[in-house]
Amino acid sequence: MRKIRTIGFLCLVLFAENLFANEVNIFSARHYDSDVQLYEKFTAKTGIKVNVVSGKSGALEKRIIEEGADSKADLYITADAGRLGAFDAKGMLQAGLNSAAIKAAVPKNFRTSKWVGIAKRARIVYFAPERVSGAELTGLTYESLADPKWQGRLVIRASNNIYNQSLVASLIKNNGKGKVSKWSEGMVKNMARSPKGNDRAQILAVAAGEADIAVANTYYLALMLSGKKGPEQQAAAKKVKPFFPNQDGRGTHMNISGAGLVKGAPNKANAIKLVEFLLSEEAQNHIVNNTFEYPMIAGVSPHPLVVNMGLDFKQDLNTKVVSYGKRQADALEVMTAAGWK
Ligand SMILES: [Fe+2]
């Protein structure tokens, strides 16, 4: 009898624990150790336990979709507004990230009610100073990268890369699909090689003399300069210089890493609290000093290596990042049609 009572009591404890578990479940495609330290700070502050499932974005999305109503996922954290937008378009996110604190922290063009930017990055041009003159760079735009003067001199990664899809989506949003089809053809003609490798590989190609200019995100140069990718990449990074396109017009293409509130999130309130924490000054400082991104909120300075790249550039704050997902299919279509590998 006593045994049965004990088992009954244990069951009750387990049931209660499950019912009142104060936790939040993050599915994260970011692979920074620093993010884990951040979650520990959040737990220390709030008592909310953070469970992290790490993986590549495609695998995480597939898992959340397949688990459906059984999914424990509260927040999906990943890079690129195009990726978050596409996941939202599949009906996998829900509204809720529109608290007063979030709205005050994140400018309108970097958020929706279902997903918000946590940090910013710019997709810019890198050049070899000994082979590219100042005159050649004057007034340089993304649009003018397709000019014949860059023939055989440009490297950029493949069309299946989400950063490129979002960049091209922003071009379609601003210039129309027809013009960007032509532009894509020009880009392919200008490539020094068939696209291969990640963003750092493009910077390395310019450093090695394989090309004169490259397109890559801002934080990669700082990451290489920091020495975290080894002395060879550090030396290579010193051989190239950053250039921020479209300064005379709408500004440089901006993107985000961000968080989406998953549909059916079992811990919705905790998920919102965590996003609010990630947008706090303390968390933003932690993020930018570890990832070399730009802060999402005002009043926080990026890492000194990023500051050195120049902070006074004009960001494109008119093209809403939500358009990257909406024009993603068109972007991929024009690149593929142009023979962009
Ligand atoms: Fe990246």
Short mmCIF file of C-alpha atoms and ligand atoms in Angstrom, two decimals:
data_model
loop_
_atom_site.label_atom_id
_atom_site.label_comp_id
_atom_site.label_asym_id
_atom_site.label_seq_id
_atom_site.Cartn_x
_atom_site.Cartn_y
_atom_site.Cartn_z
CA MET A 1 0.00 0.00 0.00
CA ARG A 2 2.82 2.34 1.01
CA LYS A 3 4.61 1.49 -2.25
CA ILE A 4 1.58 2.42 -4.32
CA ARG A 5 1.25 5.65 -2.39
CA THR A 6 4.91 6.50 -3.01
CA ILE A 7 4.59 5.81 -6.72
CA GLY A 8 1.45 7.91 -6.83
CA PHE A 9 3.25 10.76 -5.12
CA LEU A 10 6.20 10.52 -7.52
CA CYS A 11 3.85 10.61 -10.51
CA LEU A 12 2.22 13.71 -9.13
CA VAL A 13 5.62 15.41 -8.70
CA LEU A 14 6.65 14.54 -12.25
CA PHE A 15 3.32 15.73 -13.61
CA ALA A 16 3.55 19.02 -11.73
CA GLU A 17 7.12 19.57 -12.84
CA ASN A 18 6.10 19.11 -16.44
CA LEU A 19 3.12 21.36 -16.04
CA PHE A 20 4.99 24.18 -14.36
CA ALA A 21 8.38 23.84 -16.04
CA ASN A 22 9.77 27.34 -16.33
CA GLU A 23 11.71 27.00 -19.54
CA VAL A 24 12.08 28.08 -23.12
CA ASN A 25 13.15 25.94 -26.06
CA ILE A 26 15.36 27.48 -28.71
CA PHE A 27 16.04 25.92 -32.07
CA SER A 28 19.18 27.72 -33.15
CA ALA A 29 21.09 27.66 -36.40
CA ARG A 30 23.69 29.95 -34.89
CA HIS A 31 26.70 28.01 -33.71
CA TYR A 32 28.31 30.54 -31.45
CA ASP A 33 29.49 29.36 -28.02
CA SER A 34 28.89 32.94 -26.98
CA ASP A 35 25.13 32.51 -27.46
CA VAL A 36 25.14 29.79 -24.80
CA GLN A 37 26.83 32.15 -22.32
CA LEU A 38 24.12 34.65 -23.10
CA TYR A 39 21.35 32.14 -22.36
CA GLU A 40 23.03 31.37 -19.03
CA LYS A 41 22.85 35.06 -18.15
CA PHE A 42 19.15 35.05 -19.03
CA THR A 43 18.55 32.04 -16.78
CA ALA A 44 20.44 33.69 -13.92
CA LYS A 45 18.26 36.81 -14.27
CA THR A 46 14.86 35.20 -14.75
CA GLY A 47 15.03 31.62 -13.49
CA ILE A 48 13.84 30.49 -16.93
CA LYS A 49 15.80 27.48 -18.12
CA VAL A 50 16.95 27.71 -21.75
CA ASN A 51 17.06 24.48 -23.74
CA VAL A 52 18.95 24.73 -27.02
CA VAL A 53 18.60 22.48 -30.03
CA SER A 54 21.40 23.36 -32.45
CA GLY A 55 21.59 22.45 -36.09
CA LYS A 56 21.67 23.73 -39.63
CA SER A 57 18.70 25.89 -40.52
CA GLY A 58 17.32 23.44 -43.08
CA ALA A 59 17.40 20.53 -40.63
CA LEU A 60 15.85 22.57 -37.82
CA GLU A 61 13.05 23.83 -40.06
CA LYS A 62 12.35 20.31 -41.29
CA ARG A 63 12.19 19.02 -37.72
CA ILE A 64 9.81 21.76 -36.56
CA ILE A 65 7.54 21.16 -39.56
CA GLU A 66 7.56 17.37 -39.13
CA GLU A 67 6.92 17.51 -35.37
CA GLY A 68 3.98 19.82 -36.00
CA ALA A 69 1.77 20.30 -32.95
CA ASP A 70 4.12 18.10 -30.89
CA SER A 71 7.09 20.39 -31.46
CA LYS A 72 8.63 21.83 -28.33
CA ALA A 73 10.20 24.68 -30.31
CA ASP A 74 9.45 28.16 -28.97
CA LEU A 75 11.97 30.28 -30.84
CA TYR A 76 13.74 29.69 -34.12
CA ILE A 77 16.97 31.66 -34.22
CA THR A 78 18.83 31.94 -37.50
CA ALA A 79 20.58 34.29 -39.88
CA ASP A 80 18.90 36.14 -42.71
CA ALA A 81 15.53 37.79 -43.01
CA GLY A 82 14.92 35.83 -46.21
CA ARG A 83 15.13 32.58 -44.28
CA LEU A 84 12.82 33.76 -41.48
CA GLY A 85 10.41 35.19 -44.03
CA ALA A 86 10.27 31.95 -46.01
CA PHE A 87 9.64 29.94 -42.83
CA ASP A 88 6.86 32.34 -41.92
CA ALA A 89 5.38 31.95 -45.40
CA LYS A 90 5.06 28.21 -44.67
CA GLY A 91 2.76 29.12 -41.76
CA MET A 92 5.28 28.06 -39.13
CA LEU A 93 5.45 31.27 -37.08
CA GLN A 94 2.90 33.17 -34.98
CA ALA A 95 2.45 36.77 -33.90
CA GLY A 96 3.60 37.87 -30.47
CA LEU A 97 6.99 39.52 -30.92
CA ASN A 98 5.37 42.94 -30.92
CA SER A 99 5.65 43.97 -27.29
CA ALA A 100 6.32 47.62 -26.52
CA ALA A 101 9.90 46.75 -25.53
CA ILE A 102 10.58 45.00 -28.84
CA LYS A 103 9.00 47.76 -30.89
CA ALA A 104 11.05 50.38 -29.06
CA ALA A 105 14.29 48.44 -29.59
CA VAL A 106 13.98 47.32 -33.23
CA PRO A 107 13.39 49.75 -36.10
CA LYS A 108 10.27 48.94 -38.12
CA ASN A 109 12.09 47.78 -41.25
CA PHE A 110 13.88 45.03 -39.30
CA ARG A 111 10.88 43.27 -37.76
CA THR A 112 7.43 41.80 -38.19
CA SER A 113 5.08 40.67 -35.40
CA LYS A 114 6.30 37.08 -35.92
CA TRP A 115 10.07 37.51 -36.30
CA VAL A 116 12.50 40.24 -35.35
CA GLY A 117 16.10 41.18 -35.98
CA ILE A 118 18.52 40.62 -33.11
CA ALA A 119 21.67 41.89 -34.85
CA LYS A 120 22.51 43.47 -38.20
CA ARG A 121 24.99 42.82 -40.95
CA ALA A 122 25.72 44.54 -44.25
CA ARG A 123 26.54 42.72 -47.49
CA ILE A 124 29.35 44.76 -49.00
CA VAL A 125 32.17 44.83 -51.55
CA TYR A 126 35.78 43.98 -50.74
CA PHE A 127 38.59 45.09 -53.04
CA ALA A 128 42.33 44.72 -53.56
CA PRO A 129 43.76 48.26 -53.19
CA GLU A 130 46.70 47.57 -55.51
CA ARG A 131 44.42 46.53 -58.40
CA VAL A 132 41.33 48.67 -57.86
CA SER A 133 41.64 52.44 -57.99
CA GLY A 134 39.64 54.93 -55.98
CA ALA A 135 38.20 56.27 -59.23
CA GLU A 136 36.85 52.81 -60.10
CA LEU A 137 35.06 52.65 -56.78
CA THR A 138 33.56 56.13 -56.89
CA GLY A 139 29.79 55.86 -56.86
CA LEU A 140 29.91 52.04 -56.90
CA THR A 141 26.51 50.40 -56.49
CA TYR A 142 25.31 46.79 -56.45
CA GLU A 143 23.73 47.65 -59.78
CA SER A 144 27.06 48.75 -61.28
CA LEU A 145 28.80 45.50 -60.32
CA ALA A 146 27.32 44.20 -63.59
CA ASP A 147 29.22 46.81 -65.66
CA PRO A 148 31.58 45.31 -68.25
CA LYS A 149 34.50 47.11 -66.57
CA TRP A 150 34.47 44.36 -63.91
CA GLN A 151 34.63 41.55 -66.48
CA GLY A 152 36.59 38.59 -65.06
CA ARG A 153 37.33 40.50 -61.86
CA LEU A 154 34.47 39.61 -59.49
CA VAL A 155 33.89 36.75 -57.06
CA ILE A 156 30.64 36.02 -55.27
CA ARG A 157 29.18 32.81 -53.90
CA ALA A 158 26.53 30.60 -55.48
CA SER A 159 22.89 31.47 -56.15
CA ASN A 160 21.68 28.90 -53.61
CA ASN A 161 23.18 31.04 -50.86
CA ILE A 162 20.52 32.81 -48.82
CA TYR A 163 22.57 36.03 -48.42
CA ASN A 164 22.75 36.37 -52.20
CA GLN A 165 19.07 35.55 -52.60
CA SER A 166 18.21 38.32 -50.13
CA LEU A 167 20.55 40.80 -51.83
CA VAL A 168 19.03 40.03 -55.23
CA ALA A 169 15.52 40.17 -53.75
CA SER A 170 16.29 43.69 -52.51
CA LEU A 171 17.48 44.63 -56.00
CA ILE A 172 14.23 43.29 -57.49
CA LYS A 173 12.23 45.23 -54.91
CA ASN A 174 14.04 48.44 -55.89
CA ASN A 175 14.59 47.97 -59.64
CA GLY A 176 12.05 45.39 -60.86
CA LYS A 177 12.55 41.83 -62.03
CA GLY A 178 13.32 42.69 -65.68
CA LYS A 179 16.26 44.91 -64.85
CA VAL A 180 17.63 42.44 -62.34
CA SER A 181 17.45 39.64 -64.94
CA LYS A 182 19.79 41.68 -67.15
CA TRP A 183 21.90 42.55 -64.13
CA SER A 184 22.31 38.87 -63.23
CA GLU A 185 23.57 38.16 -66.75
CA GLY A 186 26.15 40.92 -66.35
CA MET A 187 27.20 39.54 -62.98
CA VAL A 188 27.79 36.07 -64.43
CA LYS A 189 29.91 37.57 -67.23
CA ASN A 190 32.00 39.43 -64.67
CA MET A 191 32.77 36.44 -62.48
CA ALA A 192 36.46 35.57 -62.22
CA ARG A 193 35.46 31.96 -61.55
CA SER A 194 32.43 29.78 -61.21
CA PRO A 195 30.94 30.52 -57.75
CA LYS A 196 32.31 28.33 -54.97
CA GLY A 197 32.97 28.54 -51.24
CA ASN A 198 31.57 30.63 -48.43
CA ASP A 199 31.86 34.39 -47.87
CA ARG A 200 35.37 34.09 -46.41
CA ALA A 201 36.44 32.15 -49.50
CA GLN A 202 35.49 35.17 -51.64
CA ILE A 203 37.62 37.51 -49.50
CA LEU A 204 40.48 34.99 -49.67
CA ALA A 205 40.21 34.90 -53.48
CA VAL A 206 40.72 38.67 -53.67
CA ALA A 207 43.65 38.47 -51.23
CA ALA A 208 45.20 35.72 -53.38
CA GLY A 209 44.84 37.76 -56.58
CA GLU A 210 42.22 35.49 -58.17
CA ALA A 211 39.84 38.44 -58.36
CA ASP A 212 39.85 42.18 -57.74
CA ILE A 213 36.52 42.54 -55.93
CA ALA A 214 34.30 40.28 -53.85
CA VAL A 215 30.85 40.45 -52.29
CA ALA A 216 30.62 39.24 -48.68
CA ASN A 217 29.07 40.14 -45.35
CA THR A 218 30.75 42.64 -43.04
CA TYR A 219 31.39 40.42 -40.01
CA TYR A 220 33.55 37.96 -41.96
CA LEU A 221 36.39 40.45 -42.51
CA ALA A 222 36.43 41.34 -38.81
CA LEU A 223 36.32 37.64 -37.89
CA MET A 224 39.35 36.98 -40.13
CA LEU A 225 41.21 40.06 -38.84
CA SER A 226 40.59 38.91 -35.25
CA GLY A 227 42.81 35.87 -35.80
CA LYS A 228 40.05 33.47 -34.75
CA LYS A 229 40.28 31.80 -38.16
CA GLY A 230 44.05 31.43 -37.96
CA PRO A 231 47.11 33.48 -39.01
CA GLU A 232 46.74 32.80 -42.75
CA GLN A 233 43.23 34.21 -42.96
CA GLN A 234 44.29 37.09 -40.72
CA ALA A 235 47.11 37.98 -43.12
CA ALA A 236 44.79 37.63 -46.12
CA ALA A 237 42.17 39.90 -44.54
CA LYS A 238 44.77 42.63 -44.20
CA LYS A 239 45.23 42.62 -47.98
CA VAL A 240 41.64 43.64 -48.78
CA LYS A 241 39.60 46.72 -47.99
CA PRO A 242 35.86 47.08 -47.43
CA PHE A 243 33.67 49.29 -49.59
CA PHE A 244 30.07 50.19 -48.79
CA PRO A 245 27.99 50.36 -52.02
CA ASN A 246 25.08 52.65 -52.92
CA GLN A 247 26.19 55.51 -50.67
CA ASP A 248 24.84 58.16 -53.05
CA GLY A 249 21.47 56.43 -53.27
CA ARG A 250 19.36 54.23 -51.00
CA GLY A 251 22.33 52.97 -48.95
CA THR A 252 24.08 49.66 -48.36
CA HIS A 253 22.09 46.40 -48.27
CA MET A 254 21.35 45.39 -44.68
CA ASN A 255 20.27 42.04 -43.29
CA ILE A 256 19.68 40.55 -39.87
CA SER A 257 20.12 37.54 -37.72
CA GLY A 258 16.92 37.14 -35.84
CA ALA A 259 14.36 35.14 -33.91
CA GLY A 260 10.99 33.82 -35.00
CA LEU A 261 8.16 32.84 -32.63
CA VAL A 262 7.19 29.30 -33.59
CA LYS A 263 3.51 28.47 -34.10
CA GLY A 264 2.24 26.48 -31.14
CA ALA A 265 5.20 27.48 -28.96
CA PRO A 266 4.56 25.83 -25.57
CA ASN A 267 6.38 28.63 -23.72
CA LYS A 268 5.31 31.70 -25.66
CA ALA A 269 5.60 34.22 -22.79
CA ASN A 270 9.11 33.03 -21.93
CA ALA A 271 10.10 33.20 -25.59
CA ILE A 272 9.02 36.85 -25.74
CA LYS A 273 10.97 37.56 -22.54
CA LEU A 274 14.07 35.99 -24.05
CA VAL A 275 13.82 38.09 -27.21
CA GLU A 276 13.43 41.20 -25.06
CA PHE A 277 16.56 40.17 -23.16
CA LEU A 278 18.51 39.62 -26.39
CA LEU A 279 17.63 43.21 -27.31
CA SER A 280 18.89 44.60 -23.98
CA GLU A 281 22.07 46.67 -23.89
CA GLU A 282 23.90 43.94 -21.95
CA ALA A 283 23.01 41.21 -24.43
CA GLN A 284 23.63 43.38 -27.48
CA ASN A 285 27.13 44.22 -26.24
CA HIS A 286 27.79 40.53 -25.72
CA ILE A 287 26.49 39.62 -29.19
CA VAL A 288 28.38 42.22 -31.22
CA ASN A 289 31.66 41.56 -29.44
CA ASN A 290 31.45 37.86 -30.19
CA THR A 291 29.91 37.77 -33.65
CA PHE A 292 31.19 41.05 -35.18
CA GLU A 293 27.67 41.98 -36.25
CA TYR A 294 26.17 45.44 -35.82
CA PRO A 295 23.91 45.97 -32.81
CA MET A 296 20.18 46.13 -33.44
CA ILE A 297 19.57 48.75 -30.76
CA ALA A 298 20.91 52.29 -30.58
CA GLY A 299 23.63 53.22 -28.12
CA VAL A 300 25.73 50.06 -28.42
CA SER A 301 29.06 50.11 -30.23
CA PRO A 302 30.16 47.25 -32.49
CA HIS A 303 33.47 45.43 -31.95
CA PRO A 304 36.50 47.73 -32.51
CA LEU A 305 37.47 45.77 -35.65
CA VAL A 306 34.04 46.55 -37.09
CA VAL A 307 34.29 50.17 -36.00
CA ASN A 308 37.58 50.32 -37.96
CA MET A 309 35.76 49.27 -41.13
CA GLY A 310 33.77 52.49 -40.90
CA LEU A 311 30.53 53.23 -39.11
CA ASP A 312 29.38 56.38 -40.82
CA PHE A 313 28.08 54.61 -43.93
CA LYS A 314 24.51 55.02 -45.10
CA GLN A 315 22.42 51.90 -44.43
CA ASP A 316 19.47 51.05 -46.65
CA LEU A 317 16.71 51.55 -44.10
CA ASN A 318 13.93 51.97 -46.64
CA THR A 319 13.94 48.49 -48.14
CA LYS A 320 12.14 46.43 -45.52
CA VAL A 321 13.85 43.11 -44.82
CA VAL A 322 10.47 41.38 -45.07
CA SER A 323 10.71 41.90 -48.83
CA TYR A 324 13.67 39.47 -48.99
CA GLY A 325 11.44 36.47 -48.33
CA LYS A 326 8.67 37.77 -50.56
CA ARG A 327 11.01 38.15 -53.55
CA GLN A 328 13.13 35.09 -52.81
CA ALA A 329 11.64 32.87 -55.51
CA ASP A 330 12.01 35.65 -58.09
CA ALA A 331 15.60 36.21 -57.01
CA LEU A 332 16.53 32.57 -57.41
CA GLU A 333 14.72 32.45 -60.74
CA VAL A 334 16.62 35.38 -62.30
CA MET A 335 19.98 34.13 -61.03
CA THR A 336 19.39 30.61 -62.28
CA ALA A 337 18.13 31.85 -65.65
CA ALA A 338 21.34 33.87 -66.02
CA GLY A 339 23.46 30.78 -65.41
CA TRP A 340 24.55 31.88 -61.93
CA LYS A 341 25.74 28.57 -60.44
FE FE B 1 27.24 34.17 -42.15
#
